[in-house]
mmCIF file of C-alpha atoms in Angstrom:
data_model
loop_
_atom_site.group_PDB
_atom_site.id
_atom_site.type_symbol
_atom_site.label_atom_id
_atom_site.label_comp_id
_atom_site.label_asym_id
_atom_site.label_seq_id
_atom_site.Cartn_x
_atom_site.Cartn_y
_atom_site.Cartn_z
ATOM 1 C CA UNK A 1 0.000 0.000 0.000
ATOM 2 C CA UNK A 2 1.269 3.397 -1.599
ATOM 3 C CA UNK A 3 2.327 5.982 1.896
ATOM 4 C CA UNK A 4 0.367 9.084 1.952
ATOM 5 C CA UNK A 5 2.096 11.948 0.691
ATOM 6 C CA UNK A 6 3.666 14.692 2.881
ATOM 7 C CA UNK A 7 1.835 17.761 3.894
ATOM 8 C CA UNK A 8 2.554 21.096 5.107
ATOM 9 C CA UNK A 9 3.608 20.507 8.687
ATOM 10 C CA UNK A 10 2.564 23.578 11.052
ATOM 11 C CA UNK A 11 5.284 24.969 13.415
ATOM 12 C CA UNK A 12 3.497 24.795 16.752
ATOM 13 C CA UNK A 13 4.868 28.104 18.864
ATOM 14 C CA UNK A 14 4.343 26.918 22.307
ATOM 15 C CA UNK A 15 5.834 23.715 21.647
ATOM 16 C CA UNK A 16 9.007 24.732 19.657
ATOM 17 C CA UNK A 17 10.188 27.672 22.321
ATOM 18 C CA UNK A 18 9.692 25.164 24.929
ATOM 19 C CA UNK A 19 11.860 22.722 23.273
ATOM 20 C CA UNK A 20 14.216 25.158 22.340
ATOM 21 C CA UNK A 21 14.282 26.155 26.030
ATOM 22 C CA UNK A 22 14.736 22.849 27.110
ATOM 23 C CA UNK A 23 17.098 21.962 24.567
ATOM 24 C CA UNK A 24 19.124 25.094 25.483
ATOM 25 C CA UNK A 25 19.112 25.636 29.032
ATOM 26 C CA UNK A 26 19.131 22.080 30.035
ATOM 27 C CA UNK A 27 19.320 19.301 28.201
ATOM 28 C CA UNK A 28 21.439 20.010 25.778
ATOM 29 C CA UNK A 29 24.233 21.517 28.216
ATOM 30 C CA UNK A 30 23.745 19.053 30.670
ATOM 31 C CA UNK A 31 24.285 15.951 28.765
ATOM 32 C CA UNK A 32 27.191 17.112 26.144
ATOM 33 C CA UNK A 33 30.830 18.646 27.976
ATOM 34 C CA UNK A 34 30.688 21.362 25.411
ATOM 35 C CA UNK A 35 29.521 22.847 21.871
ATOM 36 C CA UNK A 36 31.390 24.338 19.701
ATOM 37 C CA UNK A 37 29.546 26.719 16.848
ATOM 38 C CA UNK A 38 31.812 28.217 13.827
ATOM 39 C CA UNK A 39 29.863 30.072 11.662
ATOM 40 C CA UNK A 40 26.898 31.552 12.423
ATOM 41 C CA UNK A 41 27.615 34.873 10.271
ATOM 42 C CA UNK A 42 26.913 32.291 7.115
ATOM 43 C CA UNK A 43 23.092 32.008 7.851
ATOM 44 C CA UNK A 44 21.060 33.894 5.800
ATOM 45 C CA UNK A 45 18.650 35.741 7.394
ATOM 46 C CA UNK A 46 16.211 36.014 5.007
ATOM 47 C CA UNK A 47 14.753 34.173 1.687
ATOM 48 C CA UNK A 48 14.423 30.556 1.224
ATOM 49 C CA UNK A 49 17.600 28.384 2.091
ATOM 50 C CA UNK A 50 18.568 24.691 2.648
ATOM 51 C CA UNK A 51 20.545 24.040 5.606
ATOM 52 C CA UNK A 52 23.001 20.426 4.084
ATOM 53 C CA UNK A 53 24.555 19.491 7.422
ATOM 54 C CA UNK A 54 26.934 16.131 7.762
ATOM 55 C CA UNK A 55 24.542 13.400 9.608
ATOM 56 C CA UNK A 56 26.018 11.702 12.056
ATOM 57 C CA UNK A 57 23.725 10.865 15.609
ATOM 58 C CA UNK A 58 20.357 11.076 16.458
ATOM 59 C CA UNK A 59 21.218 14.249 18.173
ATOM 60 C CA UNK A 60 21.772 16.205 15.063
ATOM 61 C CA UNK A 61 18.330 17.874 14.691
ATOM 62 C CA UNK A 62 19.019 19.404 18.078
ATOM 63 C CA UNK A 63 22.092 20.719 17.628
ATOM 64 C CA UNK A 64 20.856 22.269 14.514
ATOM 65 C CA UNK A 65 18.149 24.358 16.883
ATOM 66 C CA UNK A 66 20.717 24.890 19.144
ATOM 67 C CA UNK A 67 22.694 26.310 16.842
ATOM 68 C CA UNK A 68 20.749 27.942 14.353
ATOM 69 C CA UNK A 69 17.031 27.636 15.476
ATOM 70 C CA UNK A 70 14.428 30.082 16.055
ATOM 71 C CA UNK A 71 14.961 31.690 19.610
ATOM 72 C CA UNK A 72 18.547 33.031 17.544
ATOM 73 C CA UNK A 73 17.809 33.862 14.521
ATOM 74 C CA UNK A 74 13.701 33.969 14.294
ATOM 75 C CA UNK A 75 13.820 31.466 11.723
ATOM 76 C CA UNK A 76 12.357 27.933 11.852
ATOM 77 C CA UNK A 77 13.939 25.079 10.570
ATOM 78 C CA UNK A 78 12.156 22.767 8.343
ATOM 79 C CA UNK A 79 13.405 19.392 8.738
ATOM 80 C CA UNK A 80 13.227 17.061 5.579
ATOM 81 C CA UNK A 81 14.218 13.956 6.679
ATOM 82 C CA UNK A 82 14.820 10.406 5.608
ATOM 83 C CA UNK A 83 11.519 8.368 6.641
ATOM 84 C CA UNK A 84 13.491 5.814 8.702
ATOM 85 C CA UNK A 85 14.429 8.569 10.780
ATOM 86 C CA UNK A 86 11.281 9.490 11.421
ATOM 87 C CA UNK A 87 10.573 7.083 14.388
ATOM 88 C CA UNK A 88 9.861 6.970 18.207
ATOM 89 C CA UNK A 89 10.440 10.220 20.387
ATOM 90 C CA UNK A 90 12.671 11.753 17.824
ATOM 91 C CA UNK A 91 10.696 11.249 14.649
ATOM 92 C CA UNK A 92 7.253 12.413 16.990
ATOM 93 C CA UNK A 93 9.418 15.670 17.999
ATOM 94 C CA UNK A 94 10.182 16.659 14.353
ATOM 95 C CA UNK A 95 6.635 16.120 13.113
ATOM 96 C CA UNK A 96 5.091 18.456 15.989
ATOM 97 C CA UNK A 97 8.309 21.287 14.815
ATOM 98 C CA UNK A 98 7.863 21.187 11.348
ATOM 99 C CA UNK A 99 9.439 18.302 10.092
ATOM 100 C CA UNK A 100 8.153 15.692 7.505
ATOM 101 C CA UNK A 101 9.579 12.396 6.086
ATOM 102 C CA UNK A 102 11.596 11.911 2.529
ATOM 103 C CA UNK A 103 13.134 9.219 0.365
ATOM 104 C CA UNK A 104 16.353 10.752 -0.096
ATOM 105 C CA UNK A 105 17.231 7.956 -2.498
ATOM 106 C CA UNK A 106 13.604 8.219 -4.465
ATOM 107 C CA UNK A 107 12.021 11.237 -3.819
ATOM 108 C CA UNK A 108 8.272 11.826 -4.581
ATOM 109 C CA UNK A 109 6.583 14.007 -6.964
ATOM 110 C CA UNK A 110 4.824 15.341 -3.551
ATOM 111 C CA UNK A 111 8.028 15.619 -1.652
ATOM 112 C CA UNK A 112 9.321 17.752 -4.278
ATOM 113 C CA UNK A 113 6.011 19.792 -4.891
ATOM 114 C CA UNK A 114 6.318 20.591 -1.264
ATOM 115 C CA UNK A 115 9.931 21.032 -0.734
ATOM 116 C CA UNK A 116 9.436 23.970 -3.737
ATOM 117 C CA UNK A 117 6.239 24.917 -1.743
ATOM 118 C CA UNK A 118 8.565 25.479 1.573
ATOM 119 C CA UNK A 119 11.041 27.597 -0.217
ATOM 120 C CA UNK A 120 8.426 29.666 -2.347
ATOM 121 C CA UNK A 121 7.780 31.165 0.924
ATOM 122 C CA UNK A 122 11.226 31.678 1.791
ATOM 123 C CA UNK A 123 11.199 28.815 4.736
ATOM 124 C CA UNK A 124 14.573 26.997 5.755
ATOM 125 C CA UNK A 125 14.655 23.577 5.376
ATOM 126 C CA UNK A 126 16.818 21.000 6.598
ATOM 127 C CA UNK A 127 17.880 17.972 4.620
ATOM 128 C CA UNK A 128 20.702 15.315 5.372
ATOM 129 C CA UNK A 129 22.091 14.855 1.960
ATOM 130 C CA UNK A 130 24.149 11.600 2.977
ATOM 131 C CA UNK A 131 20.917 9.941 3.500
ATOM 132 C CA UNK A 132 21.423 8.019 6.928
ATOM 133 C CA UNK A 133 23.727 8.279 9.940
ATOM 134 C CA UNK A 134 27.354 7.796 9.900
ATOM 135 C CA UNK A 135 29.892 7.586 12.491
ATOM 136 C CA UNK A 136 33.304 7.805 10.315
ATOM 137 C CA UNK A 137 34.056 11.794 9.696
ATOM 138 C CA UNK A 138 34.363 11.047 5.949
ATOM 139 C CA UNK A 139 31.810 12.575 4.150
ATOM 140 C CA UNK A 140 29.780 9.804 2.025
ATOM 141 C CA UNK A 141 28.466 9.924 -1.075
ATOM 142 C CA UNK A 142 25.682 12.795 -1.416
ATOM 143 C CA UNK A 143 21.941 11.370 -2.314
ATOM 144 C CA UNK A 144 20.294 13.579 -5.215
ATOM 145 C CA UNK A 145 17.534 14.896 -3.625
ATOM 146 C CA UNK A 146 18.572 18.189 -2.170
ATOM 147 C CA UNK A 147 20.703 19.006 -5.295
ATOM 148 C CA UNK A 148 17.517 18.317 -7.230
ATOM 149 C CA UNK A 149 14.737 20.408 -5.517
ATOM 150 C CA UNK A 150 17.312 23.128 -4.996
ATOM 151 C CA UNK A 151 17.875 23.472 -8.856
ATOM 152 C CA UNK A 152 14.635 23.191 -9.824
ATOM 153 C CA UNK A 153 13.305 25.496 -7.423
ATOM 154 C CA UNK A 154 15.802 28.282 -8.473
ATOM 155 C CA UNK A 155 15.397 27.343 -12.269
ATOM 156 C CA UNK A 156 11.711 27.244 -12.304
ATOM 157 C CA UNK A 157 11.588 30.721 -9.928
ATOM 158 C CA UNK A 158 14.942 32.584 -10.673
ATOM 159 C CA UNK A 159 14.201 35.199 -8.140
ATOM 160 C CA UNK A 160 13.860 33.464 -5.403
ATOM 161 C CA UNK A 161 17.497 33.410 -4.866
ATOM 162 C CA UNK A 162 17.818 29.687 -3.018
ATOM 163 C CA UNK A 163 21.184 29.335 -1.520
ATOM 164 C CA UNK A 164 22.322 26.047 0.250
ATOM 165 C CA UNK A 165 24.534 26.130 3.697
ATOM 166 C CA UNK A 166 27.052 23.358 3.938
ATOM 167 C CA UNK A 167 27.496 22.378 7.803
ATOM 168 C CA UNK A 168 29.754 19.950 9.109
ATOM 169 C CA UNK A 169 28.883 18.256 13.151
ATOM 170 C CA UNK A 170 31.573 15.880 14.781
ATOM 171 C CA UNK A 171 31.269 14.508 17.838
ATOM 172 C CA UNK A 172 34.197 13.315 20.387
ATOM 173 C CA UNK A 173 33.618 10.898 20.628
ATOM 174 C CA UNK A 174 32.012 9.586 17.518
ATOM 175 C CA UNK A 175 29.027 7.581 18.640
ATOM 176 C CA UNK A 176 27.955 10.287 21.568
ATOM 177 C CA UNK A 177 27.266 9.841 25.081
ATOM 178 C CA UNK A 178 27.633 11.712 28.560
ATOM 179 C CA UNK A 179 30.113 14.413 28.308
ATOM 180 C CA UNK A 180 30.973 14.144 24.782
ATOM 181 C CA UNK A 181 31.930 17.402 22.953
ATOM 182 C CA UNK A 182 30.272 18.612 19.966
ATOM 183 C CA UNK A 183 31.359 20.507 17.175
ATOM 184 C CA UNK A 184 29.515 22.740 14.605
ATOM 185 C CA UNK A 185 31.014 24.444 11.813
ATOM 186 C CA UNK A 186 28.421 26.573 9.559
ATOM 187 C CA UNK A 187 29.992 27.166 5.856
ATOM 188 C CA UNK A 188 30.051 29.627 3.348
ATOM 189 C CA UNK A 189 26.344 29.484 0.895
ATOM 190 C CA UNK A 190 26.220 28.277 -2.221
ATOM 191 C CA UNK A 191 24.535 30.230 -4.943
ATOM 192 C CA UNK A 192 21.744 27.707 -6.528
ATOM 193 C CA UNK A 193 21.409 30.480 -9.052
ATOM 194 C CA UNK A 194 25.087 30.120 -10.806
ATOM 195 C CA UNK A 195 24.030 26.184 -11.404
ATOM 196 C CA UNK A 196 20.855 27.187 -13.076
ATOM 197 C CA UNK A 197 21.909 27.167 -16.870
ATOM 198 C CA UNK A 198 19.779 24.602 -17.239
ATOM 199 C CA UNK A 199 18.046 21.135 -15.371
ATOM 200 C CA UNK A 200 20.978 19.368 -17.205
ATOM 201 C CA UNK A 201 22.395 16.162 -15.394
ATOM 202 C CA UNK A 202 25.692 17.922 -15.863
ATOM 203 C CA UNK A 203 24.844 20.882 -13.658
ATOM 204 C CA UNK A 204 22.784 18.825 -11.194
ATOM 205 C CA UNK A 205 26.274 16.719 -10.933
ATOM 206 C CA UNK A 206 28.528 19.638 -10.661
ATOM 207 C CA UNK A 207 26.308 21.619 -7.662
ATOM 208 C CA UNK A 208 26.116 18.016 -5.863
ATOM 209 C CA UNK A 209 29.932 17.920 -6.166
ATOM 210 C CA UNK A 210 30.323 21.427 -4.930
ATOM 211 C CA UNK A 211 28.720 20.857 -2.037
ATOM 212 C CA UNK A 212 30.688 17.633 -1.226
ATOM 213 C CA UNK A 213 33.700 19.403 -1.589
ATOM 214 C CA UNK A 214 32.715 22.220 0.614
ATOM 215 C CA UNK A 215 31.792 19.463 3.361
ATOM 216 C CA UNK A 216 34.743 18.366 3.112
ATOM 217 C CA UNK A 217 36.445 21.684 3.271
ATOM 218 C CA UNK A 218 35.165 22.923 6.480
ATOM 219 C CA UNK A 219 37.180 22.776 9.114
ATOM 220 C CA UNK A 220 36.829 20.493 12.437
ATOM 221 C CA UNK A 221 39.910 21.190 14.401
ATOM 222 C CA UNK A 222 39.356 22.464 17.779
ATOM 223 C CA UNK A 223 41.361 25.310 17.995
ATOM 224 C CA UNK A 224 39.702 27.307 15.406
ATOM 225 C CA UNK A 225 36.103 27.034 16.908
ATOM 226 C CA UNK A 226 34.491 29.334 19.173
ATOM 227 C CA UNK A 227 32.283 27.643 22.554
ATOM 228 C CA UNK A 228 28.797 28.712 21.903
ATOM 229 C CA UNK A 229 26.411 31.054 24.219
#
């Protein structure tokens, strides 16, 4: 039996600044030694972006509010994620936020239809582009989907000016538990609008590469990061 499609998930206000609370003033601090944001100057603070961060715990949604979420910059985060992530506590938390499930591997006609939806109205949404959870700090090969909607949002509306944020989290250790330090570093955009010659495979290869490399580019070692608020 086919899934339902996705709809238009409606950021509840009471319940996002209480988990942001939560997640900020407790939780968060209590069970992790230490975060470390790089970065933040990189978020656009206005029309539609996609935030591309590494994937690598369960905690990553979190850290992304923590980091970049509403109470800082007044912006809600829009989490498209992979539908086996969407189960239990965490997948029940990012359906009452805003977030709603995705084949990264096969996306949907209606995943797409709403992903462009999301960014018509210059939201910011989050999608994993490795797919799944990793624990090695190599960045694996990128899934199509966000390279996709972002190009054919941008091509199909060419002033919407879609830019995508590359963001890199690393945990010490690797698989995270009590104490463990976490590490955010927020990169430079890239401009949807310079891949937008045409839907080409070419082009839709080359802004998927791009953003690789920039994952790969941004910089994890300690010294260079600044502890977070």
């Amino acid at each position: 039996m086919r899934s339902p499609p996705p709809t238009i998930s409606h950021v509840s206000p009471w319940l996002i600044n209480l988990v942001y609370a939560l997640c900020r003033y407790l939780i968060l601090p209590v069970y992790f030694g230490k975060i470390e944001i790089q970065g933040r100057e990189n978020f656009p603070l206005e029309n539609p972006v996609i935030l591309a961060p590494t994937h690598r715990s369960r905690w990553d949604a979190l850290i992304l509010g923590y980091a970049l979420g509403r109470d800082i910059f007044g912006r809600d985060l829009r989490f498209m994620v992979s539908a086996n992530e969407m189960k239990g506590l965490q997948g029940w938390l990012i359906r009452h936020v805003g977030g709603f499930p995705i084949d990264p591997q096969h996306p949907s006609i209606s995943s797409l239809r709403l992903g462009i939806k999301l960014l018509k109205a210059s939201e910011v949404l989050v999608i994993f582009p490795e797919g799944n959870i990793f624990r090695t700090e190599e960045i694996q090969p990128l899934q199509p989907g966000l390279t996709r909607l972002a190009l054919h949002t941008q091509c199909k509306y060419p002033s919407l000016d879609v830019k995508i944020v590359p963001i890199k989290i690393r945990y010490n250790p690797p698989i995270p538990g009590w104490g463990c330090h976490v590490q955010v570093h927020i990169g430079s955009c890239l401009q949807v609008a310079n891949y937008c010659e045409n839907l080409s495979s070419p082009n839709t290869e080359k802004l998927k590469n791009h953003l690789k490399s920039a994952l790969e580019n941004l910089c994890t070692s300690r010294q260079h990061y600044q502890q977070s608020a």
